[in-house]
């Protein structure tokens, strides 16, 4: 049955290829946006090892868990986390009904949109902005606002929807792992309700495989219907040491592959590395200022300092965006006719 | 391709049937342990409605989420929650290294095993017993202890491993829903780390689709390896109004089917019912003292009082174990040769 199915797939591929005159090389390369090199080789070797039932490294399909950071790993995170851009736009929208904000910080600075005022926001200000814009409504109401924003907001540098700034090589990696029976999860410091609006469409990752930071939720009964209302309190921060905790809570088994880009992902990579057998730990290194951004040890956003040292010491895979990726953004990818 | 695949499956079924001389009626009935009646009809009608793409009730596969309570819904919960039986056995095991427990309550009563002393345990005592036996070790160490207990402990009435006391009709329902592209989840007041030891083997539900109550977790670094250590504090109680919260957090979309057996499941059924389109809400009613147990409105364990009134008022499906199930436990199911 297995071989018959494979014959069917193969026959169909041939038919599809003939119909669109596509390049057979593309079909055989699961990662066409990745240049040949150590990073691509490490990934493919790992997958071939753990899927080959004749090898000691074989991992059964139900244990093939891969975890991905989101900001800076699956989509860009400059010049600010996209969720913060949403929160700032939301403050401006809400300001119409909050005249007191015109004199009250940090809202006045946020509403003014003045670049200098914005860059002076402290971490405390940012928490206040996020909390204010992310609570006092049901999860469904919040997600409707996020969907509206994603449909209309434009990234300041590329003048494209934020969801266009996903990395084409990472979409290919997600597909490649899933084609090899991996379950792909997001484990992000970003807000769980925010991400779940777009992850299924954009990454093919369903909400139930998306782990993130969470505010408190309260249940309010209205006419015998429980409504889930977002509260100002923070319930769980899915960053740094919180990432292994989030994985233990939401997944309940140790991943065999972990991909991140910052020190916030280090504990997740360490946790993944600490299991037995073959493991894949990957850091995406932002070193391409021309096509994307270049930042690492000193960056306030997505700082990669301890992480890159540990990766180099332990022989983890470090991906140079400049060297290893021939295409960066999905919007730059060659269009399939 | 679709019809070719179906032909293959059909041809294989015929071959399999000829080989073991099985009854073709069993093949066509996805729920053989369910007697004909309203409950079985409601379930099958619901599944046929939401999987028929020509109908208004059609639900795409990625939104086919079904949630199941565990204790009293998938396996038995008498004469006490099985997890409490584990905790009590664990106190006895730990007592060898805690001589002070011989005089200290509630441990002395627990160690003595005296039935009267045990029945006098207060809720506060039980929390203390569970907390003491469920913290101060890594998740992996705890789960090894659970696995050992499941392999050796015997249920007092049936003298069988606790995992033998799963309901055969519910195993069939899980299989039937999954065969129709449902993702099946457990949403239980029981402990998440406890359940995840056996749910995949016993129910075919992976750990990442198992939601339960959780203690706090701390990350401790040992030799560059993050270890997850169970703490005495309670992080989340996945019962009553906690169930919709657990669903919102872990799944991120509203289920279209919910199955429970107690008032602790009512909020989960209400939450499921409050979405648009076709919905399946099921209460399992324990009314078979001979083959299982009979309890509802007055029971300290698995009380079903408000829930059954609401089910009757709103026309939800109430399953009578006595009337609707021709087999109750998996160990009683006819063996497939």
XYZ file of C-alpha atoms in Angstrom:
674
model
C 0.000 0.000 0.000
C 2.832 2.334 0.945
C 4.668 1.851 -2.321
C 1.451 2.156 -4.324
C 0.686 5.483 -2.631
C 4.175 6.731 -3.334
C 3.793 5.741 -6.988
C 0.606 7.758 -7.161
C 2.270 10.805 -5.635
C 5.183 10.456 -7.999
C 2.887 10.068 -10.999
C 0.894 13.125 -9.953
C 4.055 15.199 -9.509
C 5.099 14.330 -13.031
C 1.705 15.334 -14.382
C 1.733 18.591 -12.399
C 5.223 19.367 -13.611
C 4.354 18.750 -17.246
C 1.333 21.007 -16.914
C 3.283 24.030 -15.625
C 6.688 23.250 -17.152
C 8.353 23.556 -13.754
C 11.949 22.807 -12.932
C 12.404 19.221 -11.678
C 15.297 20.419 -9.496
C 12.853 22.501 -7.427
C 10.763 19.437 -6.744
C 13.705 17.514 -5.375
C 14.994 20.419 -3.232
C 12.753 20.926 -0.203
C 14.523 24.187 0.710
C 15.014 26.135 -2.554
C 15.504 29.510 -0.804
C 18.415 28.093 1.194
C 21.869 28.257 -0.395
C 24.033 25.165 -0.194
C 26.162 25.250 2.927
C 26.507 23.944 6.461
C 23.143 25.250 7.686
C 21.120 23.604 4.927
C 23.163 20.402 5.168
C 22.703 20.205 8.956
C 18.942 20.548 8.633
C 18.554 17.964 5.891
C 20.952 15.504 7.552
C 19.024 15.786 10.804
C 15.678 15.128 9.139
C 17.042 12.199 7.144
C 18.568 10.677 10.292
C 15.522 10.834 12.497
C 13.093 9.633 9.788
C 15.142 6.598 8.750
C 13.735 3.653 10.685
C 16.878 1.626 10.095
C 18.993 4.090 12.077
C 19.604 4.395 15.812
C 18.577 8.071 15.595
C 15.072 7.209 14.340
C 12.285 9.110 16.122
C 8.661 7.941 15.801
C 6.327 10.447 14.155
C 4.397 11.306 17.338
C 7.612 12.529 18.986
C 8.666 14.739 16.078
C 8.063 18.103 17.746
C 9.693 21.242 16.342
C 9.383 24.598 18.112
C 9.867 27.988 16.469
C 10.215 31.406 17.960
C 8.129 33.959 16.018
C 9.480 37.542 16.134
C 12.769 37.627 14.226
C 12.570 33.912 13.447
C 9.441 33.455 11.318
C 8.753 37.113 10.553
C 10.709 40.348 11.020
C 10.829 42.315 14.287
C 12.246 45.698 13.228
C 11.996 48.616 13.712
C 9.769 47.411 16.571
C 7.913 44.213 17.452
C 4.902 44.199 15.146
C 2.586 43.623 18.086
C 3.826 46.874 19.618
C 3.086 48.656 16.334
C -0.438 47.279 16.639
C -0.714 48.499 20.240
C 0.441 52.000 19.301
C -2.006 52.204 16.399
C -4.694 50.964 18.755
C -3.940 53.708 21.287
C -4.442 56.250 18.500
C -7.749 54.678 17.561
C -8.948 54.479 21.153
C -7.833 58.084 21.830
C -10.936 59.478 20.122
C -12.980 58.270 23.083
C -10.323 59.071 25.699
C -9.768 62.869 25.555
C -7.823 62.670 28.834
C -5.027 60.894 26.962
C -4.066 64.111 25.159
C -2.205 65.170 28.307
C -1.591 61.807 29.983
C 1.657 59.869 29.389
C 2.549 57.528 27.866
C -0.595 57.954 25.771
C 0.004 61.579 24.702
C 3.408 60.677 23.269
C 1.925 57.652 21.562
C -0.962 59.550 20.026
C 1.308 62.338 18.799
C 3.207 59.751 16.789
C 6.295 61.875 17.290
C 9.248 59.618 16.595
C 11.363 61.103 19.355
C 8.582 60.831 21.909
C 8.016 57.218 20.893
C 11.668 56.306 21.161
C 11.653 57.715 24.702
C 9.034 55.230 25.895
C 10.296 53.218 28.831
C 9.645 49.510 29.333
C 7.070 50.498 31.944
C 5.339 52.761 29.377
C 5.257 49.923 26.878
C 3.708 47.525 29.383
C 1.055 50.174 30.101
C 0.332 50.651 26.398
C 0.098 46.926 25.747
C -2.000 46.267 28.843
C -4.431 49.061 28.027
C -4.918 47.942 24.445
C -5.033 44.214 25.231
C -7.645 44.037 27.997
C -11.196 44.998 28.866
C -12.709 43.144 25.919
C -13.471 39.575 24.977
C -10.849 37.494 23.197
C -13.079 37.521 20.104
C -13.362 41.334 20.139
C -9.610 41.692 20.557
C -8.921 39.301 17.704
C -11.318 41.153 15.418
C -9.297 44.340 16.087
C -6.045 42.502 15.305
C -7.479 41.113 12.057
C -8.614 44.593 11.010
C -5.175 46.008 11.768
C -3.341 43.254 9.877
C -5.560 43.909 6.862
C -4.901 47.661 6.805
C -1.603 48.556 8.521
C 1.589 48.864 6.487
C 5.167 48.258 7.539
C 7.076 51.605 7.521
C 10.072 50.368 5.531
C 8.462 48.041 3.000
C 4.987 49.596 2.751
C 3.455 46.138 2.811
C 1.157 44.348 5.258
C 3.111 43.075 8.235
C 2.253 39.473 7.351
C 4.160 39.929 4.074
C 7.353 40.167 6.137
C 7.572 36.443 6.818
C 10.756 34.663 5.841
C 10.387 32.496 2.757
C 13.167 30.073 3.872
C 11.312 29.506 7.138
C 8.034 28.774 5.342
C 9.948 26.162 3.368
C 11.483 24.741 6.551
C 8.033 24.494 8.185
C 6.678 22.693 5.119
C 9.683 20.399 4.929
C 9.391 19.370 8.578
C 5.635 18.805 8.272
C 6.173 16.721 5.129
C 8.323 14.576 7.411
C 5.518 14.215 9.983
C 6.764 16.877 12.354
C 4.240 18.799 14.387
C 5.352 22.443 14.178
C 4.744 24.760 17.148
C 5.328 28.441 17.761
C 6.814 29.250 21.179
C 6.985 33.035 21.293
C 7.218 35.853 23.799
C 4.478 37.521 21.748
C 0.847 37.505 22.810
C -0.950 34.219 22.267
C -4.264 35.856 21.266
C -2.493 38.225 18.867
C -0.578 35.513 17.026
C -3.492 33.144 16.736
C -5.240 35.560 14.388
C -2.801 34.940 11.526
C -0.598 31.929 12.236
C -2.813 29.387 10.518
C -3.126 31.366 7.266
C 0.443 32.596 7.203
C 2.472 29.666 8.584
C 0.051 26.750 8.399
C 0.363 26.460 12.190
C -3.008 26.076 13.914
C -3.881 28.119 17.036
C -3.614 25.031 19.238
C 0.062 24.733 18.261
C 0.774 28.371 19.089
C 2.187 29.160 22.535
C 2.785 32.710 23.699
C 2.585 35.152 26.562
C -0.853 35.430 28.103
C -2.852 37.935 30.068
C -5.302 36.756 32.674
C -8.708 35.674 31.416
C -11.972 35.950 33.299
C -15.182 34.133 32.488
C -18.284 36.312 32.509
C -21.702 34.733 32.107
C -24.076 36.608 29.808
C -27.452 34.932 29.204
C -26.095 31.496 30.063
C -23.115 31.969 27.761
C -19.590 32.057 29.159
C -17.629 34.973 27.660
C -13.844 35.108 27.916
C -12.759 38.603 28.908
C -9.137 39.720 28.724
C -7.884 41.153 32.030
C -5.035 43.626 32.641
C -3.016 41.148 34.736
C -0.224 39.103 33.175
C -0.630 35.362 33.581
C 2.438 33.945 31.850
C 5.485 35.372 30.077
C 6.636 32.924 27.426
C 10.186 34.195 27.149
C 13.631 33.055 28.332
C 13.159 30.406 31.068
C 9.417 30.741 30.454
C 9.831 28.970 27.109
C 10.696 25.531 28.545
C 7.820 26.026 30.992
C 5.452 26.862 28.116
C 6.641 23.801 26.224
C 6.185 21.540 29.260
C 2.722 22.944 29.842
C 1.346 23.103 26.303
C 3.181 20.252 24.599
C 4.209 17.955 27.430
C 7.208 16.501 25.678
C 10.644 17.754 24.797
C 11.044 18.992 21.209
C 13.735 17.457 19.020
C 14.187 20.668 17.002
C 14.200 24.305 18.144
C 14.724 27.418 16.061
C 15.153 30.923 17.436
C 17.068 34.146 16.906
C 17.724 35.786 20.272
C 18.879 35.250 23.833
C 15.190 34.946 24.713
C 15.279 31.615 22.878
C 18.389 30.249 24.579
C 16.595 28.321 27.346
C 14.328 26.723 24.721
C 17.334 25.607 22.680
C 19.116 24.336 25.821
C 16.014 22.408 26.835
C 15.726 20.854 23.379
C 19.437 20.023 23.359
C 19.248 18.257 26.735
C 17.262 15.255 25.476
C 18.836 12.074 24.131
C 19.400 11.237 20.469
C 19.708 13.494 17.443
C 18.696 17.120 18.006
C 18.525 20.227 15.830
C 19.218 23.614 17.421
C 19.195 26.598 15.058
C 19.880 30.296 15.542
C 18.885 32.722 12.778
C 21.531 35.466 12.679
C 20.340 38.829 11.351
C 23.386 39.953 9.396
C 21.893 41.401 6.224
C 21.267 45.137 6.615
C 20.608 45.542 2.917
C 17.814 43.032 2.425
C 16.613 42.901 6.060
C 18.409 44.210 9.175
C 21.747 43.538 10.853
C 21.759 43.287 14.647
C 22.966 40.961 17.376
C 24.908 41.587 20.596
C 23.911 45.199 21.270
C 20.380 45.294 19.902
C 17.562 46.336 22.242
C 15.239 44.163 20.122
C 16.169 40.556 19.510
C 19.544 40.725 21.225
C 21.702 37.697 20.367
C 24.732 37.648 22.630
C 24.978 34.708 25.067
C 23.062 32.635 22.540
C 25.536 32.968 19.711
C 28.433 32.164 22.023
C 26.700 29.032 23.240
C 25.760 28.051 19.679
C 29.372 28.385 18.573
C 30.667 26.468 21.594
C 28.175 23.627 21.291
C 28.159 23.354 17.508
C 24.563 24.414 17.006
C 23.521 25.618 13.569
C 23.885 29.371 13.009
C 22.096 30.628 9.897
C 23.553 33.702 8.241
C 20.664 35.439 6.517
C 23.134 37.042 4.131
C 25.043 33.899 3.216
C 22.497 31.108 3.668
C 19.300 32.598 2.266
C 18.976 33.479 -1.419
C 15.510 34.895 -0.753
C 14.527 36.510 2.512
C 10.921 37.642 2.420
C 8.008 35.677 1.059
C 7.078 38.718 -1.100
C 10.453 38.395 -2.844
C 10.059 34.685 -3.555
C 9.791 33.639 -7.206
C 6.109 33.267 -7.995
C 4.930 29.779 -8.839
C 2.882 30.172 -12.056
C -7.493 10.430 -6.434
C -10.081 10.589 -3.671
C -12.262 7.899 -5.175
C -9.243 5.731 -5.971
C -8.127 5.936 -2.338
C -11.593 5.038 -1.167
C -11.645 2.059 -3.502
C -8.368 0.868 -2.035
C -9.666 1.202 1.510
C -12.816 -0.633 0.570
C -10.888 -3.408 -1.159
C -8.575 -3.770 1.836
C -11.524 -3.944 4.222
C -12.993 -6.766 2.198
C -9.720 -8.654 2.271
C -9.313 -8.105 6.016
C -12.863 -9.264 6.607
C -12.435 -12.429 4.547
C -9.241 -13.234 6.441
C -10.837 -13.104 9.899
C -14.429 -13.955 8.967
C -15.695 -10.827 10.727
C -19.228 -9.495 10.689
C -19.687 -6.904 7.913
C -22.230 -5.098 10.123
C -19.461 -4.228 12.592
C -17.481 -2.585 9.843
C -20.332 -0.347 8.878
C -21.199 0.580 12.486
C -18.622 2.995 13.890
C -20.075 2.669 17.406
C -20.746 -1.036 17.996
C -20.850 -0.744 21.804
C -23.626 1.838 21.558
C -27.206 0.542 21.440
C -29.530 2.068 18.899
C -31.339 5.039 20.385
C -31.427 8.816 20.579
C -27.878 9.220 21.923
C -26.235 7.200 19.159
C -28.456 8.797 16.515
C -27.640 12.319 17.743
C -23.925 11.655 17.569
C -23.965 10.126 14.092
C -26.357 12.761 12.723
C -24.117 15.520 14.029
C -20.981 14.044 12.459
C -22.722 13.436 9.144
C -24.046 17.019 9.105
C -20.776 18.780 9.795
C -18.716 16.616 7.412
C -21.058 16.982 4.425
C -19.652 19.820 2.328
C -22.970 20.279 0.539
C -24.715 21.264 3.779
C -24.927 24.611 5.550
C -23.695 22.905 8.747
C -20.403 21.871 7.127
C -17.337 22.580 9.285
C -13.843 22.518 7.730
C -11.521 19.870 9.163
C -9.239 22.315 10.992
C -12.200 23.555 13.063
C -13.389 20.083 14.096
C -12.402 20.273 17.747
C -13.949 17.855 20.255
C -13.256 18.149 23.985
C -13.668 15.345 26.518
C -13.649 15.397 30.259
C -11.592 12.477 31.634
C -12.695 11.265 35.108
C -16.140 9.682 34.787
C -16.249 10.427 31.049
C -13.384 8.440 29.516
C -12.538 6.264 32.508
C -14.222 5.553 35.844
C -13.895 7.787 38.918
C -15.183 5.579 41.762
C -14.711 4.851 44.609
C -12.304 7.831 44.362
C -10.567 9.757 41.581
C -7.806 7.449 40.386
C -5.262 10.220 40.766
C -6.141 10.437 44.468
C -5.619 6.672 44.770
C -2.170 7.264 43.274
C -1.469 10.076 45.751
C -2.488 7.905 48.716
C -0.331 5.009 47.551
C 2.490 7.474 47.071
C 2.161 8.778 50.642
C 2.533 5.187 51.846
C 5.634 4.733 49.733
C 7.160 8.027 50.820
C 6.347 7.296 54.496
C 9.350 4.971 54.837
C 11.588 8.027 54.670
C 9.281 10.298 56.664
C 8.948 8.740 60.139
C 7.325 11.964 61.398
C 4.246 11.118 59.312
C 3.325 8.260 61.682
C 1.857 10.858 64.034
C 1.189 13.748 61.661
C -2.198 14.145 59.969
C -3.403 13.728 57.301
C -0.460 11.444 56.581
C -0.920 9.084 59.553
C -4.496 8.332 58.510
C -3.390 7.856 54.929
C -0.551 5.519 55.819
C -2.739 3.444 58.129
C -5.002 2.734 55.171
C -7.886 2.563 57.604
C -11.039 2.982 55.543
C -12.779 5.081 58.201
C -9.774 7.356 58.641
C -9.528 7.792 54.875
C -13.211 8.639 54.509
C -12.747 11.335 57.159
C -10.187 13.232 55.075
C -11.280 16.802 54.466
C -10.822 18.670 51.213
C -7.941 20.501 52.872
C -6.335 17.164 53.781
C -6.670 15.968 50.207
C -5.051 19.108 48.829
C -2.178 18.570 51.266
C -1.783 14.932 50.207
C -1.858 15.781 46.524
C 0.491 18.745 46.914
C 3.017 16.748 48.924
C 3.082 13.868 46.467
C 3.040 16.041 43.335
C 5.878 18.489 43.986
C 9.559 18.674 44.843
C 10.649 16.608 41.858
C 11.081 17.089 38.138
C 8.175 16.444 35.798
C 10.096 13.466 34.406
C 10.624 11.971 37.889
C 6.959 12.461 38.749
C 5.845 10.826 35.532
C 8.123 7.839 36.115
C 6.386 7.343 39.477
C 2.959 7.558 37.811
C 3.982 5.038 35.152
C 5.232 2.630 37.824
C 1.969 2.991 39.757
C -0.202 2.462 36.685
C 1.745 -0.717 35.902
C 1.328 -2.187 39.387
C -1.709 -0.747 41.202
C -5.055 -2.539 41.020
C -8.547 -1.101 41.206
C -10.222 -2.294 44.454
C -13.463 -3.452 42.854
C -12.266 -4.969 39.590
C -8.738 -6.022 40.589
C -7.432 -4.707 37.277
C -5.022 -1.924 36.345
C -6.766 1.445 36.513
C -6.235 1.988 32.795
C -8.414 -1.066 32.135
C -11.368 0.942 33.457
C -11.769 3.029 30.323
C -15.145 3.031 28.630
C -15.209 1.039 25.410
C -18.024 3.179 23.892
C -15.909 6.291 24.446
C -12.864 4.719 22.765
C -15.140 4.055 19.790
C -16.441 7.634 19.873
C -12.873 9.011 19.932
C -11.939 6.808 16.966
C -15.096 7.731 15.091
C -14.512 11.462 15.514
C -10.860 11.159 14.516
C -11.830 9.120 11.446
C -13.886 12.198 10.558
C -10.884 14.512 10.944
C -11.726 15.723 14.430
C -8.887 16.668 16.722
C -9.778 15.129 20.097
C -8.730 16.894 23.309
C -9.008 16.056 26.987
C -10.111 18.964 29.189
C -10.020 17.608 32.721
C -9.821 18.821 36.294
C -7.188 16.110 36.773
C -3.496 16.845 36.792
C -1.953 17.517 33.404
C 1.352 15.753 34.197
C -0.499 12.735 35.624
C -2.745 12.235 32.611
C -0.044 12.709 30.034
C 1.632 9.492 31.184
C -1.109 7.261 29.758
C -3.430 9.240 27.469
C -1.563 8.517 24.256
C -1.433 4.746 24.795
C -4.906 4.425 26.244
C -6.978 6.983 24.295
C -4.784 7.795 21.305
C -4.745 11.406 22.526
C -1.252 12.920 22.518
C 0.065 14.921 25.509
C -0.208 18.177 23.550
C -3.981 17.627 23.269
C -4.355 17.006 26.988
C -5.381 19.954 29.172
C -5.642 19.672 32.942
C -5.001 21.328 36.270
C -1.411 22.416 36.770
C 0.928 23.107 39.632
C 3.546 25.800 39.316
C 6.726 24.844 37.513
C 10.172 26.251 38.172
C 13.163 26.021 35.878
C 16.383 24.984 37.580
C 19.633 25.012 35.639
C 21.893 22.020 36.251
C 25.081 21.882 34.150
C 23.580 24.113 31.458
C 20.430 21.997 31.296
C 17.076 23.480 32.271
C 15.164 21.087 34.540
C 11.444 21.523 35.154
C 10.683 21.135 38.838
C 7.143 20.761 40.144
C 6.317 23.311 42.856
C 3.711 23.085 45.640
C 1.745 26.104 44.373
C -1.301 25.659 42.162
C -1.097 27.472 38.845
C -4.412 26.634 37.175
C -7.517 24.655 38.090
C -9.073 23.258 34.953
C -12.549 22.720 36.358
C -15.924 24.488 36.104
C -15.353 28.008 34.666
C -11.679 27.063 34.367
C -12.534 24.716 31.512
C -13.469 27.437 28.988
C -10.346 29.300 30.098
C -8.221 26.185 29.534
C -9.794 25.729 26.107
C -9.189 29.371 25.152
C -5.590 29.134 26.313
C -4.559 25.730 24.980
C -6.726 25.409 21.889
C -7.628 28.969 20.955
C -10.869 28.113 19.249
C -14.276 27.043 20.408
C -14.962 23.288 20.205
C -17.949 22.043 18.220
C -18.393 18.969 20.427
C -18.053 18.601 24.199
C -18.576 15.494 26.302
C -18.662 15.421 30.092
C -20.373 13.785 33.050
C -20.581 16.278 35.896
C -21.421 19.825 36.899
C -17.692 20.520 36.601
C -18.179 20.147 32.841
C -21.186 22.453 32.553
C -19.266 25.622 31.662
C -17.377 23.691 28.958
C -20.633 22.442 27.453
C -22.175 25.934 27.666
C -19.123 27.424 25.991
C -19.278 24.845 23.209
C -23.019 25.398 22.797
C -22.617 29.158 22.449
C -20.977 29.060 19.027
C -22.875 29.192 15.733
C -23.877 26.182 13.618
C -24.310 22.547 14.558
C -23.009 21.578 18.009
C -22.853 18.359 19.995
C -23.151 18.537 23.779
C -23.164 15.190 25.612
C -23.551 14.226 29.247
C -22.668 10.671 30.314
C -25.116 9.677 33.070
C -23.859 7.063 35.520
C -27.003 5.023 36.102
C -25.733 1.446 36.046
C -24.821 0.311 39.562
C -24.506 -3.279 38.450
C -21.957 -2.916 35.688
C -20.398 0.388 36.837
C -21.814 2.827 39.430
C -25.004 4.844 39.784
C -24.658 8.427 41.015
C -25.734 11.918 40.051
C -27.320 14.754 42.053
C -26.025 13.880 45.525
C -22.659 12.375 44.731
C -19.562 13.927 46.320
C -17.592 12.689 43.287
C -18.805 13.604 39.826
C -21.978 15.345 40.972
C -24.398 15.871 38.075
C -27.199 18.170 39.199
C -27.391 21.572 37.467
C -25.871 19.960 34.408
C -28.579 17.371 33.873
C -31.297 20.003 34.310
C -29.654 22.231 31.731
C -29.132 19.281 29.367
C -32.802 18.368 29.608
C -33.936 21.976 29.137
C -31.684 22.655 26.168
C -32.040 19.289 24.468
C -28.444 18.183 24.878
C -27.660 14.485 24.566
C -27.830 12.526 27.827
C -26.272 9.071 27.603
C -27.682 6.444 29.939
C -24.870 3.995 30.579
C -27.446 1.335 31.375
C -29.624 1.841 28.319
C -27.246 3.195 25.685
C -24.102 1.110 26.203
C -24.098 -2.637 25.545
C -20.498 -2.815 26.767
C -19.086 -0.505 29.413
C -15.436 -1.262 30.059
C -12.806 -1.924 27.445
C -11.884 -5.154 29.308
C -15.420 -6.422 28.679
C -15.348 -5.644 24.969
C -15.491 -8.599 22.572
C -11.920 -9.376 21.586
C -11.050 -8.864 17.940
C -9.209 -12.053 16.896
